[in-house]
Amino acid sequence: MVTARKGRGGRGPPRPRVVDGGGGSMVSRVAVLAFCVAGIWSAYITQGVLQETLSTKRFGPEARRFDHLAFLNFAQNVVCFVWSFIMIKLWSSGGSSSAGRAPLRKYWGVSITNTVGPAMGIEALKFISYPAQVLAKSSKMIPVMLMGTILYGVKYTFPEYICTFLVAGGVSSFALLKTSSKTIKKLANPNAPLGYTLCFLNLAFDGYTNSTQDLIKSRYPKTNPWDIMLGMNLWGTIYNAVIMFVAPLLFSNWPYANGFEAVRFCQENPEVAWDILLFCLCGAVGQNFIFLTISRFGSLTNTTITTTRKFMSIVISSVISGNPLSLKQWGSVVMVFSGLSLQIFLKWKRKKVRDHKE
């Protein structure tokens, strides 16, 4: 959401280039992997449940909705900024030296898309269900392949097109199938076309954010994940503070989220404040496990874990949060994750070929 790209690391925190499973026995490697899986699953599944609760539940004696979902991004920025600052102090062995690391000013531009994109993804929950949002945001490969083909003339293999067909077909069929009345009643303003549009715009902004973060890391090789997390969330905090607290003071009819109203709602409903704090902590802690997974087992293992986590989030949302899915909708879910699983398998095969050549 408002965190560093899950990629290569530098000095200090775990370095993703070290893909040796920790160098211990098979038992210790399995134990570390299980620890990573448990950490990623528990952190992000809990965060998903909290996100869905905050977007659908009614609070207080007046049964009011928490309509200020964009405030979650501001809170996440603040918590992740503090968290990354603490992690840098704990992990960095090079003191406060910034040699070879990207200066904070380098993050101001990319932080704009990292602020706008996740805000769109969260706002989508006003219009579509949480399972629908998870599925839509799982289709990142579609805009990547479209942009690659149309703008850069990239040629993809037939199995890669099969992956895209499965994901696109699954998301499309899920969107076209009728949503249960129980799920629709929980939404603030049901509007599937708008909800899916916001999700796909979120993916487009994320694509730019990720590419720019990669460029920063290539230019400043000693920049580690916590440096990126710190820079992104510093600027994200500033942007969101201006949008949510300064703009409402300057414009009486400010149409976007109002930070003052969000804080007032939390004061009147402390349960919401605690849910927001836990939501933010889950995101920050989850990043720890992602960095650890990449450093010990590589990005492909991390992708596999996070993909299965998304499937489990949909299952839990259906069973626990009361979002029943029809048999046809479950077929669409299986179709999407079959495409994602095939994509992971193709990446694994390419990696094996590269390793063999080396």
mmCIF file of C-alpha atoms in Angstrom:
data_model
loop_
_atom_site.group_PDB
_atom_site.id
_atom_site.type_symbol
_atom_site.label_atom_id
_atom_site.label_comp_id
_atom_site.label_asym_id
_atom_site.label_seq_id
_atom_site.Cartn_x
_atom_site.Cartn_y
_atom_site.Cartn_z
ATOM 1 C CA MET A 1 0.000 0.000 0.000
ATOM 2 C CA VAL A 2 2.438 2.636 1.210
ATOM 3 C CA THR A 3 5.534 0.553 1.570
ATOM 4 C CA ALA A 4 8.757 -0.137 -0.237
ATOM 5 C CA ARG A 5 8.907 -2.243 -3.363
ATOM 6 C CA LYS A 6 9.508 -5.874 -2.571
ATOM 7 C CA GLY A 7 12.812 -6.086 -4.399
ATOM 8 C CA ARG A 8 16.550 -5.927 -3.952
ATOM 9 C CA GLY A 9 18.016 -4.726 -0.680
ATOM 10 C CA GLY A 10 21.177 -2.949 0.409
ATOM 11 C CA ARG A 11 23.086 -2.566 3.606
ATOM 12 C CA GLY A 12 21.471 -2.909 7.026
ATOM 13 C CA PRO A 13 18.199 -4.878 6.794
ATOM 14 C CA PRO A 14 18.097 -8.339 5.206
ATOM 15 C CA ARG A 15 19.644 -8.318 1.731
ATOM 16 C CA PRO A 16 17.477 -10.001 -0.929
ATOM 17 C CA ARG A 17 20.555 -10.977 -2.952
ATOM 18 C CA VAL A 18 21.373 -13.605 -0.387
ATOM 19 C CA VAL A 19 19.182 -16.490 -1.477
ATOM 20 C CA ASP A 20 20.660 -19.386 0.391
ATOM 21 C CA GLY A 21 17.871 -20.276 2.806
ATOM 22 C CA GLY A 22 19.944 -19.103 5.715
ATOM 23 C CA GLY A 23 22.844 -21.503 5.174
ATOM 24 C CA GLY A 24 21.635 -23.927 7.835
ATOM 25 C CA SER A 25 20.274 -27.440 7.751
ATOM 26 C CA MET A 26 17.147 -28.404 5.850
ATOM 27 C CA VAL A 27 15.174 -28.427 9.107
ATOM 28 C CA SER A 28 16.225 -24.869 9.938
ATOM 29 C CA ARG A 29 15.411 -23.697 6.407
ATOM 30 C CA VAL A 30 11.947 -25.229 6.593
ATOM 31 C CA ALA A 31 11.449 -23.647 10.007
ATOM 32 C CA VAL A 32 12.437 -20.197 8.711
ATOM 33 C CA LEU A 33 10.191 -20.626 5.651
ATOM 34 C CA ALA A 34 7.259 -21.652 7.849
ATOM 35 C CA PHE A 35 7.936 -18.621 10.033
ATOM 36 C CA CYS A 36 7.865 -16.349 6.970
ATOM 37 C CA VAL A 37 4.651 -17.909 5.643
ATOM 38 C CA ALA A 38 2.953 -17.591 9.034
ATOM 39 C CA GLY A 39 4.102 -13.979 9.377
ATOM 40 C CA ILE A 40 2.978 -12.858 5.916
ATOM 41 C CA TRP A 41 -0.328 -14.706 6.102
ATOM 42 C CA SER A 42 -1.226 -13.561 9.610
ATOM 43 C CA ALA A 43 -0.219 -9.921 9.019
ATOM 44 C CA TYR A 44 -1.913 -9.382 5.680
ATOM 45 C CA ILE A 45 -4.977 -11.563 6.241
ATOM 46 C CA THR A 46 -5.602 -9.675 9.499
ATOM 47 C CA GLN A 47 -5.067 -6.389 7.676
ATOM 48 C CA GLY A 48 -7.576 -7.453 5.027
ATOM 49 C CA VAL A 49 -10.192 -8.334 7.631
ATOM 50 C CA LEU A 50 -9.691 -4.958 9.322
ATOM 51 C CA GLN A 51 -9.867 -3.133 6.004
ATOM 52 C CA GLU A 52 -13.141 -4.846 5.156
ATOM 53 C CA THR A 53 -14.517 -4.175 8.647
ATOM 54 C CA LEU A 54 -13.707 -0.472 8.462
ATOM 55 C CA SER A 55 -15.295 -0.163 5.014
ATOM 56 C CA THR A 56 -18.536 -2.035 5.721
ATOM 57 C CA LYS A 57 -19.313 -2.014 9.446
ATOM 58 C CA ARG A 58 -21.571 0.544 11.124
ATOM 59 C CA PHE A 59 -20.297 2.042 14.371
ATOM 60 C CA GLY A 60 -21.828 3.657 17.441
ATOM 61 C CA PRO A 61 -25.446 4.026 18.581
ATOM 62 C CA GLU A 62 -26.272 5.887 15.369
ATOM 63 C CA ALA A 63 -24.915 3.049 13.217
ATOM 64 C CA ARG A 64 -22.691 5.354 11.149
ATOM 65 C CA ARG A 65 -20.199 4.236 8.533
ATOM 66 C CA PHE A 66 -16.554 5.223 8.597
ATOM 67 C CA ASP A 67 -16.612 7.067 5.267
ATOM 68 C CA HIS A 68 -13.064 8.399 5.525
ATOM 69 C CA LEU A 69 -11.269 5.369 4.077
ATOM 70 C CA ALA A 70 -8.515 7.530 2.580
ATOM 71 C CA PHE A 71 -7.532 8.343 6.161
ATOM 72 C CA LEU A 72 -6.186 4.781 6.343
ATOM 73 C CA ASN A 73 -3.480 5.773 3.870
ATOM 74 C CA PHE A 74 -2.458 8.756 5.966
ATOM 75 C CA ALA A 75 -2.316 6.637 9.116
ATOM 76 C CA GLN A 76 -0.372 3.925 7.283
ATOM 77 C CA ASN A 77 2.124 6.536 6.044
ATOM 78 C CA VAL A 78 2.739 7.829 9.551
ATOM 79 C CA VAL A 79 3.136 4.382 11.135
ATOM 80 C CA CYS A 80 5.374 3.041 8.338
ATOM 81 C CA PHE A 81 7.537 6.177 8.450
ATOM 82 C CA VAL A 82 8.121 5.719 12.191
ATOM 83 C CA TRP A 83 8.568 1.949 11.760
ATOM 84 C CA SER A 84 11.160 2.283 8.990
ATOM 85 C CA PHE A 85 13.060 4.928 10.988
ATOM 86 C CA ILE A 86 13.257 2.534 13.937
ATOM 87 C CA MET A 87 14.307 -0.383 11.693
ATOM 88 C CA ILE A 88 17.095 1.683 10.126
ATOM 89 C CA LYS A 89 18.431 2.549 13.580
ATOM 90 C CA LEU A 90 18.225 -1.093 14.694
ATOM 91 C CA TRP A 91 19.610 -2.765 11.575
ATOM 92 C CA SER A 92 22.052 -0.263 10.115
ATOM 93 C CA SER A 93 25.656 -1.119 10.962
ATOM 94 C CA GLY A 94 27.046 1.850 9.074
ATOM 95 C CA GLY A 95 25.858 4.493 11.475
ATOM 96 C CA SER A 96 24.154 7.511 9.967
ATOM 97 C CA SER A 97 26.296 7.551 6.812
ATOM 98 C CA SER A 98 24.214 8.249 3.707
ATOM 99 C CA ALA A 99 26.976 7.568 1.164
ATOM 100 C CA GLY A 100 25.607 5.658 -1.806
ATOM 101 C CA ARG A 101 22.024 5.894 -0.548
ATOM 102 C CA ALA A 102 19.282 7.859 -2.290
ATOM 103 C CA PRO A 103 18.597 11.245 -0.674
ATOM 104 C CA LEU A 104 15.068 11.848 0.602
ATOM 105 C CA ARG A 105 14.358 14.407 -2.122
ATOM 106 C CA LYS A 106 14.532 11.652 -4.739
ATOM 107 C CA TYR A 107 11.253 10.195 -3.465
ATOM 108 C CA TRP A 108 9.011 13.252 -3.758
ATOM 109 C CA GLY A 109 7.850 12.499 -7.332
ATOM 110 C CA VAL A 110 7.223 8.765 -7.072
ATOM 111 C CA SER A 111 5.494 9.305 -3.735
ATOM 112 C CA ILE A 112 2.704 11.120 -5.566
ATOM 113 C CA THR A 113 1.658 7.961 -7.407
ATOM 114 C CA ASN A 114 2.270 5.948 -4.241
ATOM 115 C CA THR A 115 -0.217 8.235 -2.493
ATOM 116 C CA VAL A 116 -2.880 8.384 -5.192
ATOM 117 C CA GLY A 117 -2.788 4.704 -6.247
ATOM 118 C CA PRO A 118 -3.454 3.026 -2.880
ATOM 119 C CA ALA A 119 -6.089 5.669 -2.098
ATOM 120 C CA MET A 120 -7.996 4.539 -5.178
ATOM 121 C CA GLY A 121 -7.690 0.903 -4.133
ATOM 122 C CA ILE A 122 -9.133 1.615 -0.694
ATOM 123 C CA GLU A 123 -11.889 3.871 -2.023
ATOM 124 C CA ALA A 124 -12.934 1.009 -4.327
ATOM 125 C CA LEU A 125 -14.255 -0.822 -1.260
ATOM 126 C CA LYS A 126 -17.137 1.631 -1.155
ATOM 127 C CA PHE A 127 -18.316 0.282 -4.498
ATOM 128 C CA ILE A 128 -17.273 -3.397 -4.720
ATOM 129 C CA SER A 129 -16.778 -6.208 -2.225
ATOM 130 C CA TYR A 130 -13.428 -7.090 -0.691
ATOM 131 C CA PRO A 131 -13.114 -10.398 -2.653
ATOM 132 C CA ALA A 132 -13.777 -8.476 -5.880
ATOM 133 C CA GLN A 133 -11.092 -5.937 -4.956
ATOM 134 C CA VAL A 134 -8.540 -8.677 -4.192
ATOM 135 C CA LEU A 135 -9.220 -10.378 -7.526
ATOM 136 C CA ALA A 136 -9.011 -7.130 -9.493
ATOM 137 C CA LYS A 137 -5.717 -6.158 -7.857
ATOM 138 C CA SER A 138 -4.346 -9.647 -8.580
ATOM 139 C CA SER A 139 -4.499 -8.952 -12.327
ATOM 140 C CA LYS A 140 -1.363 -6.794 -12.426
ATOM 141 C CA MET A 141 0.039 -8.822 -15.326
ATOM 142 C CA ILE A 142 -2.712 -7.582 -17.663
ATOM 143 C CA PRO A 143 -1.719 -3.884 -17.828
ATOM 144 C CA VAL A 144 1.966 -4.897 -17.815
ATOM 145 C CA MET A 145 1.518 -7.098 -20.892
ATOM 146 C CA LEU A 146 -0.718 -4.567 -22.650
ATOM 147 C CA MET A 147 1.789 -1.761 -22.113
ATOM 148 C CA GLY A 148 4.673 -4.017 -23.131
ATOM 149 C CA THR A 149 2.973 -5.124 -26.333
ATOM 150 C CA ILE A 150 1.493 -1.787 -27.440
ATOM 151 C CA LEU A 151 4.246 0.633 -26.399
ATOM 152 C CA TYR A 152 7.418 -1.434 -26.552
ATOM 153 C CA GLY A 153 6.622 -4.255 -28.976
ATOM 154 C CA VAL A 154 7.452 -6.945 -26.420
ATOM 155 C CA LYS A 155 6.607 -10.468 -27.583
ATOM 156 C CA TYR A 156 5.274 -12.908 -25.020
ATOM 157 C CA THR A 157 5.123 -16.692 -25.132
ATOM 158 C CA PHE A 158 1.924 -18.657 -25.634
ATOM 159 C CA PRO A 159 1.852 -19.891 -21.993
ATOM 160 C CA GLU A 160 2.141 -16.251 -20.835
ATOM 161 C CA TYR A 161 -0.907 -15.364 -22.914
ATOM 162 C CA ILE A 162 -2.719 -18.325 -21.343
ATOM 163 C CA CYS A 163 -1.919 -16.887 -17.893
ATOM 164 C CA THR A 164 -3.325 -13.523 -18.913
ATOM 165 C CA PHE A 165 -6.426 -15.105 -20.443
ATOM 166 C CA LEU A 166 -7.148 -17.054 -17.254
ATOM 167 C CA VAL A 167 -6.707 -14.008 -15.024
ATOM 168 C CA ALA A 168 -8.601 -11.605 -17.279
ATOM 169 C CA GLY A 169 -11.368 -14.141 -17.877
ATOM 170 C CA GLY A 170 -11.687 -14.910 -14.180
ATOM 171 C CA VAL A 171 -11.852 -11.251 -13.124
ATOM 172 C CA SER A 172 -14.304 -10.409 -15.928
ATOM 173 C CA SER A 173 -16.633 -13.302 -15.201
ATOM 174 C CA PHE A 174 -16.568 -12.543 -11.469
ATOM 175 C CA ALA A 175 -17.490 -8.922 -12.212
ATOM 176 C CA LEU A 176 -20.355 -9.914 -14.505
ATOM 177 C CA LEU A 177 -21.851 -12.504 -12.175
ATOM 178 C CA LYS A 178 -24.557 -11.330 -9.798
ATOM 179 C CA THR A 179 -23.321 -10.414 -6.315
ATOM 180 C CA SER A 180 -25.357 -11.664 -3.373
ATOM 181 C CA SER A 181 -27.837 -9.187 -1.888
ATOM 182 C CA LYS A 182 -26.216 -9.672 1.524
ATOM 183 C CA THR A 183 -22.882 -8.437 0.182
ATOM 184 C CA ILE A 184 -24.439 -5.515 -1.719
ATOM 185 C CA LYS A 185 -26.224 -4.271 1.408
ATOM 186 C CA LYS A 186 -22.871 -3.943 3.187
ATOM 187 C CA LEU A 187 -21.436 -1.608 0.547
ATOM 188 C CA ALA A 188 -21.639 2.153 1.014
ATOM 189 C CA ASN A 189 -22.512 2.843 -2.631
ATOM 190 C CA PRO A 190 -22.589 -0.247 -4.888
ATOM 191 C CA ASN A 191 -21.127 0.620 -8.282
ATOM 192 C CA ALA A 192 -19.121 -2.195 -9.869
ATOM 193 C CA PRO A 193 -17.814 -0.300 -12.951
ATOM 194 C CA LEU A 194 -16.462 2.518 -10.778
ATOM 195 C CA GLY A 195 -15.004 0.109 -8.204
ATOM 196 C CA TYR A 196 -13.134 -1.963 -10.804
ATOM 197 C CA THR A 197 -11.943 1.184 -12.587
ATOM 198 C CA LEU A 198 -10.414 2.457 -9.339
ATOM 199 C CA CYS A 199 -8.659 -0.895 -8.817
ATOM 200 C CA PHE A 200 -7.159 -0.906 -12.306
ATOM 201 C CA LEU A 201 -6.026 2.710 -11.926
ATOM 202 C CA ASN A 202 -4.429 1.608 -8.659
ATOM 203 C CA LEU A 203 -2.511 -1.071 -10.591
ATOM 204 C CA ALA A 204 -1.403 1.451 -13.216
ATOM 205 C CA PHE A 205 -0.024 3.841 -10.579
ATOM 206 C CA ASP A 206 1.625 0.919 -8.759
ATOM 207 C CA GLY A 207 3.369 -0.086 -11.973
ATOM 208 C CA TYR A 208 4.925 3.359 -12.316
ATOM 209 C CA THR A 209 5.806 3.422 -8.607
ATOM 210 C CA ASN A 210 7.549 0.053 -8.757
ATOM 211 C CA SER A 211 9.521 0.938 -11.899
ATOM 212 C CA THR A 212 10.682 4.229 -10.405
ATOM 213 C CA GLN A 213 11.742 2.534 -7.172
ATOM 214 C CA ASP A 214 13.811 0.069 -9.219
ATOM 215 C CA LEU A 215 15.447 3.013 -11.002
ATOM 216 C CA ILE A 216 16.307 4.671 -7.676
ATOM 217 C CA LYS A 217 17.866 1.439 -6.394
ATOM 218 C CA SER A 218 19.927 1.027 -9.570
ATOM 219 C CA ARG A 219 21.290 4.571 -9.289
ATOM 220 C CA TYR A 220 21.924 4.340 -5.551
ATOM 221 C CA PRO A 221 23.024 0.707 -4.953
ATOM 222 C CA LYS A 222 23.428 1.077 -1.187
ATOM 223 C CA THR A 223 19.785 2.061 -0.758
ATOM 224 C CA ASN A 224 18.015 -0.635 1.262
ATOM 225 C CA PRO A 225 14.284 -1.401 1.587
ATOM 226 C CA TRP A 226 13.958 0.574 4.812
ATOM 227 C CA ASP A 227 15.490 3.661 3.152
ATOM 228 C CA ILE A 228 12.841 3.461 0.432
ATOM 229 C CA MET A 229 10.103 2.844 2.962
ATOM 230 C CA LEU A 230 11.259 5.875 4.959
ATOM 231 C CA GLY A 231 11.455 8.212 1.947
ATOM 232 C CA MET A 232 8.156 7.103 0.409
ATOM 233 C CA ASN A 233 6.219 7.406 3.636
ATOM 234 C CA LEU A 234 7.786 10.727 4.603
ATOM 235 C CA TRP A 235 6.499 12.335 1.426
ATOM 236 C CA GLY A 236 3.272 10.339 1.597
ATOM 237 C CA THR A 237 2.637 11.719 5.076
ATOM 238 C CA ILE A 238 3.236 15.266 3.825
ATOM 239 C CA TYR A 239 0.971 14.883 0.783
ATOM 240 C CA ASN A 240 -1.853 13.264 2.724
ATOM 241 C CA ALA A 241 -1.572 15.829 5.518
ATOM 242 C CA VAL A 242 -1.971 18.632 2.966
ATOM 243 C CA ILE A 243 -4.898 16.888 1.274
ATOM 244 C CA MET A 244 -6.734 15.891 4.442
ATOM 245 C CA PHE A 245 -5.939 18.686 6.897
ATOM 246 C CA VAL A 246 -4.780 21.792 5.017
ATOM 247 C CA ALA A 247 -7.122 21.702 2.010
ATOM 248 C CA PRO A 248 -10.325 21.471 4.123
ATOM 249 C CA LEU A 249 -9.237 24.670 5.913
ATOM 250 C CA LEU A 250 -8.721 26.484 2.621
ATOM 251 C CA PHE A 251 -11.793 25.207 0.795
ATOM 252 C CA SER A 252 -15.102 25.047 2.663
ATOM 253 C CA ASN A 253 -16.608 22.584 0.174
ATOM 254 C CA TRP A 254 -13.579 20.299 -0.066
ATOM 255 C CA PRO A 255 -14.952 17.135 -1.771
ATOM 256 C CA TYR A 256 -12.232 14.710 -0.714
ATOM 257 C CA ALA A 257 -11.642 13.022 2.646
ATOM 258 C CA ASN A 258 -11.531 15.358 5.637
ATOM 259 C CA GLY A 259 -8.900 14.466 8.205
ATOM 260 C CA PHE A 260 -10.565 16.468 10.955
ATOM 261 C CA GLU A 261 -13.821 14.563 10.508
ATOM 262 C CA ALA A 262 -11.932 11.259 10.503
ATOM 263 C CA VAL A 263 -10.179 12.116 13.782
ATOM 264 C CA ARG A 264 -13.491 13.228 15.305
ATOM 265 C CA PHE A 265 -15.108 9.945 14.244
ATOM 266 C CA CYS A 266 -12.278 8.016 15.912
ATOM 267 C CA GLN A 267 -12.691 10.018 19.110
ATOM 268 C CA GLU A 268 -16.403 9.227 19.171
ATOM 269 C CA ASN A 269 -15.774 5.580 18.285
ATOM 270 C CA PRO A 270 -12.490 4.388 19.892
ATOM 271 C CA GLU A 271 -13.008 0.949 18.344
ATOM 272 C CA VAL A 272 -12.291 2.499 14.947
ATOM 273 C CA ALA A 273 -9.068 4.087 16.193
ATOM 274 C CA TRP A 274 -7.806 0.737 17.496
ATOM 275 C CA ASP A 275 -8.745 -1.003 14.230
ATOM 276 C CA ILE A 276 -6.839 1.636 12.238
ATOM 277 C CA LEU A 277 -3.758 1.304 14.461
ATOM 278 C CA LEU A 278 -3.782 -2.492 14.134
ATOM 279 C CA PHE A 279 -4.341 -2.173 10.378
ATOM 280 C CA CYS A 280 -1.225 0.000 10.091
ATOM 281 C CA LEU A 281 0.908 -2.212 12.337
ATOM 282 C CA CYS A 282 -0.055 -5.295 10.299
ATOM 283 C CA GLY A 283 1.188 -3.569 7.136
ATOM 284 C CA ALA A 284 4.477 -2.551 8.757
ATOM 285 C CA VAL A 285 5.123 -5.952 10.355
ATOM 286 C CA GLY A 286 4.157 -7.722 7.139
ATOM 287 C CA GLN A 287 6.924 -5.836 5.352
ATOM 288 C CA ASN A 288 9.433 -7.318 7.821
ATOM 289 C CA PHE A 289 8.433 -10.826 6.811
ATOM 290 C CA ILE A 290 8.468 -9.944 3.107
ATOM 291 C CA PHE A 291 12.011 -8.563 3.350
ATOM 292 C CA LEU A 292 13.089 -11.639 5.330
ATOM 293 C CA THR A 293 11.511 -14.014 2.791
ATOM 294 C CA ILE A 294 13.179 -12.320 -0.184
ATOM 295 C CA SER A 295 16.563 -12.205 1.535
ATOM 296 C CA ARG A 296 16.504 -15.897 2.494
ATOM 297 C CA PHE A 297 14.532 -17.567 -0.309
ATOM 298 C CA GLY A 298 14.207 -15.091 -3.203
ATOM 299 C CA SER A 299 11.417 -13.059 -4.768
ATOM 300 C CA LEU A 300 9.792 -16.078 -6.451
ATOM 301 C CA THR A 301 9.114 -17.750 -3.097
ATOM 302 C CA ASN A 302 7.718 -14.461 -1.817
ATOM 303 C CA THR A 303 5.415 -14.197 -4.831
ATOM 304 C CA THR A 304 4.114 -17.705 -4.185
ATOM 305 C CA ILE A 305 3.405 -16.938 -0.524
ATOM 306 C CA THR A 306 1.645 -13.649 -1.235
ATOM 307 C CA THR A 307 -0.444 -15.190 -4.033
ATOM 308 C CA THR A 308 -1.708 -17.994 -1.792
ATOM 309 C CA ARG A 309 -2.356 -15.383 0.892
ATOM 310 C CA LYS A 310 -4.683 -13.510 -1.452
ATOM 311 C CA PHE A 311 -6.658 -16.690 -2.099
ATOM 312 C CA MET A 312 -6.965 -17.325 1.624
ATOM 313 C CA SER A 313 -8.123 -13.731 2.137
ATOM 314 C CA ILE A 314 -11.019 -14.372 -0.237
ATOM 315 C CA VAL A 315 -11.895 -17.621 1.528
ATOM 316 C CA ILE A 316 -11.835 -15.927 4.939
ATOM 317 C CA SER A 317 -13.868 -12.981 3.674
ATOM 318 C CA SER A 318 -16.491 -15.379 2.342
ATOM 319 C CA VAL A 319 -16.652 -17.551 5.454
ATOM 320 C CA ILE A 320 -16.004 -15.153 8.335
ATOM 321 C CA SER A 321 -16.989 -11.729 7.019
ATOM 322 C CA GLY A 322 -20.231 -12.898 5.459
ATOM 323 C CA ASN A 323 -19.547 -12.364 1.758
ATOM 324 C CA PRO A 324 -21.057 -15.538 0.276
ATOM 325 C CA LEU A 325 -19.864 -16.466 -3.201
ATOM 326 C CA SER A 326 -21.859 -18.529 -5.659
ATOM 327 C CA LEU A 327 -20.436 -21.666 -7.243
ATOM 328 C CA LYS A 328 -19.825 -19.741 -10.480
ATOM 329 C CA GLN A 329 -18.001 -17.002 -8.586
ATOM 330 C CA TRP A 330 -15.782 -19.599 -6.926
ATOM 331 C CA GLY A 331 -15.084 -20.883 -10.438
ATOM 332 C CA SER A 332 -13.910 -17.392 -11.393
ATOM 333 C CA VAL A 333 -11.683 -17.232 -8.314
ATOM 334 C CA VAL A 334 -10.122 -20.601 -9.190
ATOM 335 C CA MET A 335 -9.641 -19.412 -12.776
ATOM 336 C CA VAL A 336 -7.718 -16.307 -11.633
ATOM 337 C CA PHE A 337 -5.457 -18.174 -9.230
ATOM 338 C CA SER A 338 -4.840 -20.916 -11.795
ATOM 339 C CA GLY A 339 -3.464 -18.205 -14.075
ATOM 340 C CA LEU A 340 -1.340 -16.765 -11.276
ATOM 341 C CA SER A 341 -0.066 -20.237 -10.349
ATOM 342 C CA LEU A 342 0.879 -20.927 -13.969
ATOM 343 C CA GLN A 343 2.736 -17.611 -14.056
ATOM 344 C CA ILE A 344 4.717 -18.592 -10.942
ATOM 345 C CA PHE A 345 5.510 -21.983 -12.491
ATOM 346 C CA LEU A 346 6.804 -20.321 -15.694
ATOM 347 C CA LYS A 347 9.022 -17.995 -13.645
ATOM 348 C CA TRP A 348 10.336 -20.976 -11.699
ATOM 349 C CA LYS A 349 11.208 -22.788 -14.971
ATOM 350 C CA ARG A 350 13.033 -19.730 -16.338
ATOM 351 C CA LYS A 351 14.962 -19.415 -13.096
ATOM 352 C CA LYS A 352 16.014 -23.067 -13.253
ATOM 353 C CA VAL A 353 17.246 -22.578 -16.835
ATOM 354 C CA ARG A 354 19.255 -19.482 -15.847
ATOM 355 C CA ASP A 355 20.749 -21.242 -12.832
ATOM 356 C CA HIS A 356 21.715 -24.214 -15.010
ATOM 357 C CA LYS A 357 23.465 -21.969 -17.567
ATOM 358 C CA GLU A 358 25.410 -20.225 -14.819
#
